[in-house]
Short mmCIF file of C-alpha atoms in Angstrom, two decimals:
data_model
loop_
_atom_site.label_atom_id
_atom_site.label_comp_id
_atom_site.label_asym_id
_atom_site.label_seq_id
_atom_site.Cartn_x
_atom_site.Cartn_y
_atom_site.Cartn_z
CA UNK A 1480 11.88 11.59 -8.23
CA UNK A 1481 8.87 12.00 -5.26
CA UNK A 1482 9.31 16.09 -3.90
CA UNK A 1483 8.66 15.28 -0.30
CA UNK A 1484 7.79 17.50 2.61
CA UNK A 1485 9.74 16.42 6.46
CA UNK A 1486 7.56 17.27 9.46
CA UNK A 1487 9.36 16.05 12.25
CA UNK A 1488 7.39 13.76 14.70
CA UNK A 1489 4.83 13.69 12.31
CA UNK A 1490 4.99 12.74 8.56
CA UNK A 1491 6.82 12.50 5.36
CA UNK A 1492 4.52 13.43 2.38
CA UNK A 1493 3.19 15.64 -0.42
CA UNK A 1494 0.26 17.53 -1.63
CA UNK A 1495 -1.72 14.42 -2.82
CA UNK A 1496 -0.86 11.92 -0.19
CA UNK A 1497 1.28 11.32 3.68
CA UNK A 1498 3.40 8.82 5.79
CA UNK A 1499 1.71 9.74 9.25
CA UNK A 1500 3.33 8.35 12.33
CA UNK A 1501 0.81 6.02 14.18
CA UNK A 1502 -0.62 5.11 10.19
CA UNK A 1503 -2.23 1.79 10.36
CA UNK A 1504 -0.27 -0.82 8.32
CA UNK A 1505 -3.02 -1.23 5.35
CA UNK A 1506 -3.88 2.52 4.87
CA UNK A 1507 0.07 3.04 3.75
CA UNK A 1508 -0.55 -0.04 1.85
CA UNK A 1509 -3.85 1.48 0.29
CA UNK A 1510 -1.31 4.55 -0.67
CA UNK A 1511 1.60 3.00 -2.50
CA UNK A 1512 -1.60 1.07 -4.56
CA UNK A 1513 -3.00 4.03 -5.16
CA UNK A 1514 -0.01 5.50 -6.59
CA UNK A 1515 1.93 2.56 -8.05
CA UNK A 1516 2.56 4.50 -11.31
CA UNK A 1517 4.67 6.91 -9.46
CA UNK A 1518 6.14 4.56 -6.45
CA UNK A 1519 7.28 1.40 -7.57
CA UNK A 1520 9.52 -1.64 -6.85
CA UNK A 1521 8.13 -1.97 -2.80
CA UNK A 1522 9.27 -4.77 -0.64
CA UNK A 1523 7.28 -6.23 2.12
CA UNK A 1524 9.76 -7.75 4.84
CA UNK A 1525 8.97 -9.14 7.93
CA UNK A 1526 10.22 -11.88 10.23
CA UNK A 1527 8.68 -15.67 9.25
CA UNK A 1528 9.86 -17.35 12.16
CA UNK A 1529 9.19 -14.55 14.42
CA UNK A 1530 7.10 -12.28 13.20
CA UNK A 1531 6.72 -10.38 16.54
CA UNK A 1532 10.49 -10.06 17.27
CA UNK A 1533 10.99 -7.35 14.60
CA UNK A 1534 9.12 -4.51 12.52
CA UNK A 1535 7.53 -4.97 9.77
CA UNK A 1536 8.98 -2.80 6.77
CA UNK A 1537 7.79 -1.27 3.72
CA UNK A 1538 10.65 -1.37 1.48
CA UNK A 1539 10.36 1.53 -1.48
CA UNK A 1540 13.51 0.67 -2.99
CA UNK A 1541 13.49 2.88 -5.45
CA UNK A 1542 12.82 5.66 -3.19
CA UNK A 1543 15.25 4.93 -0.80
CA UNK A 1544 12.55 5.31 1.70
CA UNK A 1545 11.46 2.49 4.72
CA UNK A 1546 8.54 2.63 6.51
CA UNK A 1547 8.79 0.63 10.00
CA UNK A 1548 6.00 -0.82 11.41
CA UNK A 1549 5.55 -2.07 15.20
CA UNK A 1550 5.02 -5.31 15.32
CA UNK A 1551 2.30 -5.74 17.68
CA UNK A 1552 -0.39 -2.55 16.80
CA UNK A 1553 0.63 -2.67 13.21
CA UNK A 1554 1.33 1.19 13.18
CA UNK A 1555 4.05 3.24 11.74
CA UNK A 1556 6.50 3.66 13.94
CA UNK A 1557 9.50 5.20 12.24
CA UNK A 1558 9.86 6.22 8.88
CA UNK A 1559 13.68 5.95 7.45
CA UNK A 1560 15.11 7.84 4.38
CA UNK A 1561 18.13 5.80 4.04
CA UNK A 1562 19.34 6.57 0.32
CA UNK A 1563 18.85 10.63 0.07
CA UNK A 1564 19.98 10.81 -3.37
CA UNK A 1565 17.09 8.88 -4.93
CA UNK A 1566 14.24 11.80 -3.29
CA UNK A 1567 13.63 15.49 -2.84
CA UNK A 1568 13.23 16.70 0.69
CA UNK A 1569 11.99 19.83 2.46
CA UNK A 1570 11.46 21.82 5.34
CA UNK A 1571 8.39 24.37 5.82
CA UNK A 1572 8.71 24.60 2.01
CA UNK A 1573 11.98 24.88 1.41
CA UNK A 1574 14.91 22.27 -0.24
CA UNK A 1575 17.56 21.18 1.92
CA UNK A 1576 17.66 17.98 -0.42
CA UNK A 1577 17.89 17.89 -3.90
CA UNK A 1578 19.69 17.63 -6.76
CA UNK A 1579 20.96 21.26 -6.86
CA UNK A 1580 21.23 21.14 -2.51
CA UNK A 1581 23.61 18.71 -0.97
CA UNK A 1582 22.34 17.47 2.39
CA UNK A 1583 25.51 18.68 3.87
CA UNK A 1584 25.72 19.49 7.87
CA UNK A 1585 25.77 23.07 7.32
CA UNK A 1586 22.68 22.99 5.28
CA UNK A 1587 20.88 20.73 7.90
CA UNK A 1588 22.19 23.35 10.30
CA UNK A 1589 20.97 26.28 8.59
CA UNK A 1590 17.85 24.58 7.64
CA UNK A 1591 16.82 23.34 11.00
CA UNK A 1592 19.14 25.08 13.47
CA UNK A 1593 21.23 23.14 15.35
CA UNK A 1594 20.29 23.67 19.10
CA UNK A 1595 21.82 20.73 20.59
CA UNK A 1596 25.52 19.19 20.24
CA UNK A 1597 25.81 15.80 18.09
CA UNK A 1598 26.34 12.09 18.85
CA UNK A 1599 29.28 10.00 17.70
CA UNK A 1600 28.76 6.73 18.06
CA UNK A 1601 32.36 5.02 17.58
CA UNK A 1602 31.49 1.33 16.98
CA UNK A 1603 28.86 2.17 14.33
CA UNK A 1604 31.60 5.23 13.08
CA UNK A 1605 28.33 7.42 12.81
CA UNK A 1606 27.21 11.08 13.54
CA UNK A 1607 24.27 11.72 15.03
CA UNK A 1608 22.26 14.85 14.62
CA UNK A 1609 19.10 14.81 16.83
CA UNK A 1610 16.26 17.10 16.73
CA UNK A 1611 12.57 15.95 18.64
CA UNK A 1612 11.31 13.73 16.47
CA UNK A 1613 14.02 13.93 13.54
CA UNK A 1614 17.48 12.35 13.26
CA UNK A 1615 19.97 12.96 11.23
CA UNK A 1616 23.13 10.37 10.58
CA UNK A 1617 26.24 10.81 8.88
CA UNK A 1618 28.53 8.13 7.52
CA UNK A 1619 32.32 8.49 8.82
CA UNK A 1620 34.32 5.97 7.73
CA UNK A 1621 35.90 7.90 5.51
CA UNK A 1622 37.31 10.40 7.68
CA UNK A 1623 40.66 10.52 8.66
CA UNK A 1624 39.93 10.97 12.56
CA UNK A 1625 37.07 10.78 14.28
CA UNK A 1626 35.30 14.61 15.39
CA UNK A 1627 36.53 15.89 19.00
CA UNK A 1628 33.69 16.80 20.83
CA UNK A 1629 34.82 18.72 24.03
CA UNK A 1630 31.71 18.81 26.82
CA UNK A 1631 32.64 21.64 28.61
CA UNK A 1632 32.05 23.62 25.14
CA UNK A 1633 29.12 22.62 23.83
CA UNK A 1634 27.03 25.42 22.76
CA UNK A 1635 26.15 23.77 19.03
CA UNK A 1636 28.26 22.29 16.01
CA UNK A 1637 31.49 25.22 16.69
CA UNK A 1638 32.26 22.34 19.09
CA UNK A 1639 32.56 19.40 17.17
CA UNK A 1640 35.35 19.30 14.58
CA UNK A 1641 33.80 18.12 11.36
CA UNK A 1642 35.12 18.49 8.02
CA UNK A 1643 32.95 20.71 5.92
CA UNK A 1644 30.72 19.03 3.20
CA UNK A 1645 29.90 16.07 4.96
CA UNK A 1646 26.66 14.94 3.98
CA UNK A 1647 23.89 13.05 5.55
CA UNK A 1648 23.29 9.54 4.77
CA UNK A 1649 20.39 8.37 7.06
CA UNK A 1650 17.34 9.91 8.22
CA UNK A 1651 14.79 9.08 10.49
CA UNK A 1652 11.07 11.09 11.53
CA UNK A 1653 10.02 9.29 14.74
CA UNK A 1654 7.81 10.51 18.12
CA UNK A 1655 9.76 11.72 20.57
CA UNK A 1656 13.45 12.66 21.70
CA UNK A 1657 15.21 9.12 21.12
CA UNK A 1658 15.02 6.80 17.86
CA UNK A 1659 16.21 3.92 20.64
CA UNK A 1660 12.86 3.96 22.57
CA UNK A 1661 10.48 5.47 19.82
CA UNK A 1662 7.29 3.99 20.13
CA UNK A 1663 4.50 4.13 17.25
CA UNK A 1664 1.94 6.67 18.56
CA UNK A 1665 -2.18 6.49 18.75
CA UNK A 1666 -3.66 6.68 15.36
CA UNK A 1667 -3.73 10.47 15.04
CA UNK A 1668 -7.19 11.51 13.91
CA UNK A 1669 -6.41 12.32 10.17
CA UNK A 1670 -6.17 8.90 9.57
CA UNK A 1671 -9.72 7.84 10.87
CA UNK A 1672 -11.07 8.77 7.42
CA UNK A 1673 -14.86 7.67 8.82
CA UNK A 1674 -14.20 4.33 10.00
CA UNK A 1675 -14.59 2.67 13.47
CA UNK A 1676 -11.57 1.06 15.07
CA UNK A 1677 -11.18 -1.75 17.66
CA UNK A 1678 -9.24 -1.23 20.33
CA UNK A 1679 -9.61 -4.44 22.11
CA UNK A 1680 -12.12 -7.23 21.74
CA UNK A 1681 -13.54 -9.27 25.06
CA UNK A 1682 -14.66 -12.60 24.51
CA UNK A 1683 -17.93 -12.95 27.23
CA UNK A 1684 -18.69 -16.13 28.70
CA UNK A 1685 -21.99 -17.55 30.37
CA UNK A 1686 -21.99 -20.43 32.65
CA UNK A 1687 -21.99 -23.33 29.20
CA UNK A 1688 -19.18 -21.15 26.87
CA UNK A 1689 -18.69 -18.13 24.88
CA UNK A 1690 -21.76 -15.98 24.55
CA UNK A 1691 -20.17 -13.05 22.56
CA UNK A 1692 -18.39 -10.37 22.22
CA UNK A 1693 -17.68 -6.99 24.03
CA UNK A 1694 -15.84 -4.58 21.79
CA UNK A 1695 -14.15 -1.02 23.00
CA UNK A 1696 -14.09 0.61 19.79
CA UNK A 1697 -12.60 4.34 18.75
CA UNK A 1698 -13.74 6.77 16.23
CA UNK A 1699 -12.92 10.22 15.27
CA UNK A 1700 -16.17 12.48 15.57
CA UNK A 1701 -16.89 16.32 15.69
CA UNK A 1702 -17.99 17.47 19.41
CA UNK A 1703 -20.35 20.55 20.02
CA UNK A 1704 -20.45 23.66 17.95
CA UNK A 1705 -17.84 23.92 15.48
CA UNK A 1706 -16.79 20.91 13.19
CA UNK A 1707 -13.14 21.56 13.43
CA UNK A 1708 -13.90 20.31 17.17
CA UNK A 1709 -12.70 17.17 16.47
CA UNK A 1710 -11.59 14.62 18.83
CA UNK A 1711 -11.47 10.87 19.52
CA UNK A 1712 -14.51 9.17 20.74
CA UNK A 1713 -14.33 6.09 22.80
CA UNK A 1714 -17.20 3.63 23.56
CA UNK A 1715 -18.41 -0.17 24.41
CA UNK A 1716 -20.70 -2.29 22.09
CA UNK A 1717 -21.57 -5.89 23.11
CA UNK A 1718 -22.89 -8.48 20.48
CA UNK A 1719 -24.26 -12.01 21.32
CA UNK A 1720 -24.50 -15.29 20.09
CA UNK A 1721 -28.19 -15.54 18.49
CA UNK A 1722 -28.33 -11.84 17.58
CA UNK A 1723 -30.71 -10.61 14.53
CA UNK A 1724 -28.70 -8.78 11.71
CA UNK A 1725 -30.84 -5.67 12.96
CA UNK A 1726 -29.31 -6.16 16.56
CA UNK A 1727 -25.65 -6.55 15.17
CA UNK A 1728 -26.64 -3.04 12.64
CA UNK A 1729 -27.68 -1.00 15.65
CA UNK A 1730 -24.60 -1.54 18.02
CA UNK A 1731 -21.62 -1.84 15.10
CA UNK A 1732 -22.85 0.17 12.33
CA UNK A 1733 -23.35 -0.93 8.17
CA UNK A 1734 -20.57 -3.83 7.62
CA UNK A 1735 -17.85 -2.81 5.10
CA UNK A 1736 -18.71 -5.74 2.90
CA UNK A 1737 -21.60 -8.81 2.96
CA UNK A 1738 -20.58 -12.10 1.68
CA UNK A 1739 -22.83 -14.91 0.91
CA UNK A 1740 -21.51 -18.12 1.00
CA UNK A 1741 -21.68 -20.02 -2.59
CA UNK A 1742 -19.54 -22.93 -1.43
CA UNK A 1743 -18.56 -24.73 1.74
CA UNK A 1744 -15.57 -26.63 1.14
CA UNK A 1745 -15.18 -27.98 4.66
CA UNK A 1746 -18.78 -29.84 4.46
CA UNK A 1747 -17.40 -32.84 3.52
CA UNK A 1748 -15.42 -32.99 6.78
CA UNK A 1749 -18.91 -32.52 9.08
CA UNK A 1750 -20.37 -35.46 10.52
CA UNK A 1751 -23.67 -34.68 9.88
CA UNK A 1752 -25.01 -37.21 7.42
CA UNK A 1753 -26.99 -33.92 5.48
CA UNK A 1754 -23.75 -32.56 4.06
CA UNK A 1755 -24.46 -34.04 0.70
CA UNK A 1756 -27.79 -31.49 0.78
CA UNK A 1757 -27.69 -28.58 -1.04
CA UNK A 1758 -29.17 -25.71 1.01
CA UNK A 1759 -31.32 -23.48 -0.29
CA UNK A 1760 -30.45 -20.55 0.98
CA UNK A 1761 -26.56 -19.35 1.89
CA UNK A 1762 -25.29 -18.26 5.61
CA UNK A 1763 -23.72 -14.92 4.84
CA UNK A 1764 -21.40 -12.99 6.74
CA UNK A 1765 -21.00 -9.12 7.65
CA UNK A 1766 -17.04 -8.36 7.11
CA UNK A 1767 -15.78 -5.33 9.39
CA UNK A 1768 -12.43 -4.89 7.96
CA UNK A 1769 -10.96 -1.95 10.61
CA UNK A 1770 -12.46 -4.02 13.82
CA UNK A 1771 -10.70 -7.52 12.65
CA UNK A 1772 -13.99 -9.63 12.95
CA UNK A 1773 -16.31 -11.40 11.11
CA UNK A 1774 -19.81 -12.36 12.26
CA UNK A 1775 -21.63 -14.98 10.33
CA UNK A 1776 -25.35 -15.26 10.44
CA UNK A 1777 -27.63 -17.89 9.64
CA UNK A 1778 -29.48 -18.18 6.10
CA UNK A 1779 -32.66 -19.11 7.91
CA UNK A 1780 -33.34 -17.54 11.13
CA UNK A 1781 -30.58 -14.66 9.86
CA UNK A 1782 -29.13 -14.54 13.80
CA UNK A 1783 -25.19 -14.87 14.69
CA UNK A 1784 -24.07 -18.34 14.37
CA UNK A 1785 -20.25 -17.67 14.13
CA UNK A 1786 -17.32 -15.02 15.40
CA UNK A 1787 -14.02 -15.08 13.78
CA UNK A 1788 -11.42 -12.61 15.02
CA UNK A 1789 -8.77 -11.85 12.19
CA UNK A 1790 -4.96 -11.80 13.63
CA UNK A 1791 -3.60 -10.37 10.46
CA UNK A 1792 0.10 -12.21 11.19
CA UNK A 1793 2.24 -11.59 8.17
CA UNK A 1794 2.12 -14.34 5.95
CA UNK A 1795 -1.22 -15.67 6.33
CA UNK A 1796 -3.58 -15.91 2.70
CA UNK A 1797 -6.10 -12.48 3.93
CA UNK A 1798 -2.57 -10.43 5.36
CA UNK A 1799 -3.43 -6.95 5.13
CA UNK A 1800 -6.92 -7.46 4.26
CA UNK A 1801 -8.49 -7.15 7.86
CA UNK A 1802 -6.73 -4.55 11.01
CA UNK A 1803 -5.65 -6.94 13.50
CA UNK A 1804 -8.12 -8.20 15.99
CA UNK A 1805 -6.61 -7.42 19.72
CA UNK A 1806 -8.97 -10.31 21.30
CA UNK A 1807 -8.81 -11.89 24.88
CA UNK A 1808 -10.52 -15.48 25.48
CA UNK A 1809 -10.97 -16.58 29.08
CA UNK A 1810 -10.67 -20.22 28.90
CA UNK A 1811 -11.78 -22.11 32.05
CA UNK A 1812 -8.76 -24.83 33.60
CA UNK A 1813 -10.16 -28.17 33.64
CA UNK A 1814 -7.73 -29.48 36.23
CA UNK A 1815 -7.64 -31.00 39.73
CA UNK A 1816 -7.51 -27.99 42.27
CA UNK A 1817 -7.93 -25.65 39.57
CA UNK A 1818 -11.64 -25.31 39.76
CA UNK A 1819 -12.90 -21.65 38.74
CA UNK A 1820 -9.83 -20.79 37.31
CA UNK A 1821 -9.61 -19.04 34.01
CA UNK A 1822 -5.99 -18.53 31.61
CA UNK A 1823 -6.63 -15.77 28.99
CA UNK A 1824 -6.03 -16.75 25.43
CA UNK A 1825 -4.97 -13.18 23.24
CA UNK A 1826 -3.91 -12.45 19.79
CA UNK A 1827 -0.17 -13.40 20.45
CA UNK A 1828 -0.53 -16.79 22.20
CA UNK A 1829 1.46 -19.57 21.16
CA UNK A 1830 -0.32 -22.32 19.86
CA UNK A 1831 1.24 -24.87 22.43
CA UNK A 1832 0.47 -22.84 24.88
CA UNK A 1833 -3.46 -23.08 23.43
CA UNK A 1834 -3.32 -26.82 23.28
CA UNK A 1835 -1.91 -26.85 26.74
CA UNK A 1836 -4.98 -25.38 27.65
CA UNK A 1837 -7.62 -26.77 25.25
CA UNK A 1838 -5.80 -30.45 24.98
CA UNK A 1839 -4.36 -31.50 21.61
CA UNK A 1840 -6.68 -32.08 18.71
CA UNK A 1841 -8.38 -35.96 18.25
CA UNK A 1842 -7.31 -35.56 14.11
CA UNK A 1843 -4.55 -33.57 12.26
CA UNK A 1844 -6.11 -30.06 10.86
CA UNK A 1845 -7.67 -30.14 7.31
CA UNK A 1846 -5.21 -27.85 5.20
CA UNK A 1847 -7.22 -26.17 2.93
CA UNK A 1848 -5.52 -25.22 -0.48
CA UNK A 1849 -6.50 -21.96 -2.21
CA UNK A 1850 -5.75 -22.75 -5.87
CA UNK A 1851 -9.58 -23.07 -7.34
CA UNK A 1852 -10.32 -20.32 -4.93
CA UNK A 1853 -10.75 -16.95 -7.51
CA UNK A 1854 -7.85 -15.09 -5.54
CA UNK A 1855 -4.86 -17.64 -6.26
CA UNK A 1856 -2.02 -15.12 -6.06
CA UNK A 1857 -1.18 -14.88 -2.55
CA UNK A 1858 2.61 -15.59 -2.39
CA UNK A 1859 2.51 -17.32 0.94
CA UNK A 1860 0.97 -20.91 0.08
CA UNK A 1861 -1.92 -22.37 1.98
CA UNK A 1862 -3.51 -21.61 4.87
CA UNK A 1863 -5.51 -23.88 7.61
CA UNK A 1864 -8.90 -23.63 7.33
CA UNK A 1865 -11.33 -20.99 7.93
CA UNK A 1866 -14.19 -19.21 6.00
CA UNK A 1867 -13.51 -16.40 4.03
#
């Protein structure tokens, strides 16, 4: 049974590792690997049909434990302990859940002080215990009448009649006062952990087409005189179209991976009448896994041939492999009295919309299947076309 620590609007964690609100989606992931000994049985679930209509969840079923994602930044946005009898929890060191303490009201009151009256919410029959950043909910069905609350006598839980021993079955660490309009919050610097994030990515145009990309990127870095001066650093880097892998070093830093391309599986599809030639050499590509891009550069002259800008949508074959790429891609209107006008095509656009914009396609997509590819595991089938 995990021994867990509660720090409202913050975390949910131990000694060796932490839930922190505003976590990126793949370090929590990189957590429950790391540990998969001691946490077991997680379920991803997310919407297929609608993916940004509702969180995505990390299940840990046998826990009891949910971690909710925001759909759109892929951050943790409220962690849920929904099943208190399957974990230990404390507060500044000390059990007010276990298997000797009862999560009762009166211990939540004595452990955390009660210092505002509680919520009953009559169509869900629950109590509501709020604290900033913590919420505590008890089940009441099982009560023979429903607490009085009386508002001109509200000076705690003396107010509320409440049977004794009622225990909590739901709890929530969020930011804020209200669960309702929680939002996740900015990564908080602990989870930097060295690398460089993307906050947005700018797609730059000359007068033919694309010419690059302008990227606002974050880090976490130490500011004069002491090191414990930490703070977040924001700054622009711009990379072009015909750039030398020294250029694309200096203004983004090492890659986190390089991979050369053995194969190309979509030559047979080019219409150049060489793509029966084996090259000599292999275009390789610089993987930056926390900005969402790729940049692929050119076995021969080795300058950028290629951008592609990872949306990380739940389902696809490389989910949770790449941060999601928060792009925008003026696209010029090529329509009568329309001239100079530009619609901006971003991470969440529809693909209608796209086409509506771009025209339809001459010939259906190639659907490239992953089976002879050496990671044939992924659970969600194939995927259209792109390099790895």
């Amino acid at each position: 049974m995990l021994d867990l620590e509660v720090v409202p609007e913050r975390s949910l964690g131990n000694e060796q590792w932490e839930f922190t609100l505003g976590m990126p989606l793949a370090q929590a992931v990189a957590i429950l690997q790391k540990h998969c000994r001691i946490i077991k049985n997680v379920q991803v679930l997310y919407s297929e049909q609608s993916p940004l209509s509702h969180d995505l969840i990390l299940n840990l079923t046998q826990d009891g434990i949910k971690l909710l994602f925001d759909a759109f930044n892929q951050r943790l946005k409220v962690i849920e302990v929904y099943d208190l009898t399957k974990v230990k929890l404390k507060y500044c060191g000390v059990h007010f859940n276990s298997q000797a303490i009862a999560p009762t009201i009166e211990q939540i009151d004595q452990s955390f002080g009660a210092t505002h009256p509680g919520v009953y919410n009559s169509a869900e029959q629950l109590f509501h215990l709020n604290f900033r950043g913590l919420s505590f909910s008890f089940q009441l069905d099982s009560w023979t009448e429903a607490p009085k609350y009386e508002p001109n006598f509200a000076h705690g839980l003396a107010s509320l009649q409440i049977p004794h021993g009622a225990t909590v079955k739901r709890m929530y660490i969020y930011s804020g006062n209200s669960l309702q309009d929680t939002k996740a919050p900015v990564m908080p610097l602990s989870c930097f952990l060295g690398n460089v994030y993307a906050e947005s990515v700018d797609v730059l145009r000359d007068g033919t087409g694309p010419s690059g990309l302008r990227l606002r990127l974050l880090a976490a870095g130490c500011g004069p005189g002491l090191l414990a001066d930490s703070k977040m650093r924001v700054f622009e880097r711009s990379v072009y179209f015909g750039d030398s892998c020294q250029d694309v070093l200096s203004m983004l830093g090492s890659p986190h991976k390089v991979f050369y391309k053995s194969e190309d599986k979509m030559k047979i599809h080019s219409p150049s009448p060489h793509k029966q030639v084996p090259s000599k050499c292999n275009d390789y590509f610089f993987n930056y896994f926390t900005l969402g891009v790729d940049i692929l550069f050119d076995a021969n002259t080795h300058k950028v041939k290629k951008f592609v800008l990872h949306t990380n949508y739940p389902g696809h074959y490389n989910f949770n492999i790449y941060h999601r790429c928060e792009f925008k891609i003026p696209i010029a209107i090529k329509k009568e009295n329309a001239d100079g006008q530009t619609e901006t095509c971003t991470t969440y656009s529809k693909w209608d919309n796209i086409q509506e914009l771009l025209g339809h396609p001459v010939e259906k997509p190639v659907v490239l299947h992953r089976s002879s590819s050496p990671n044939n595991t992924n659970p969600f089938g194939p995927a259209l076309p792109h390099d790895p």
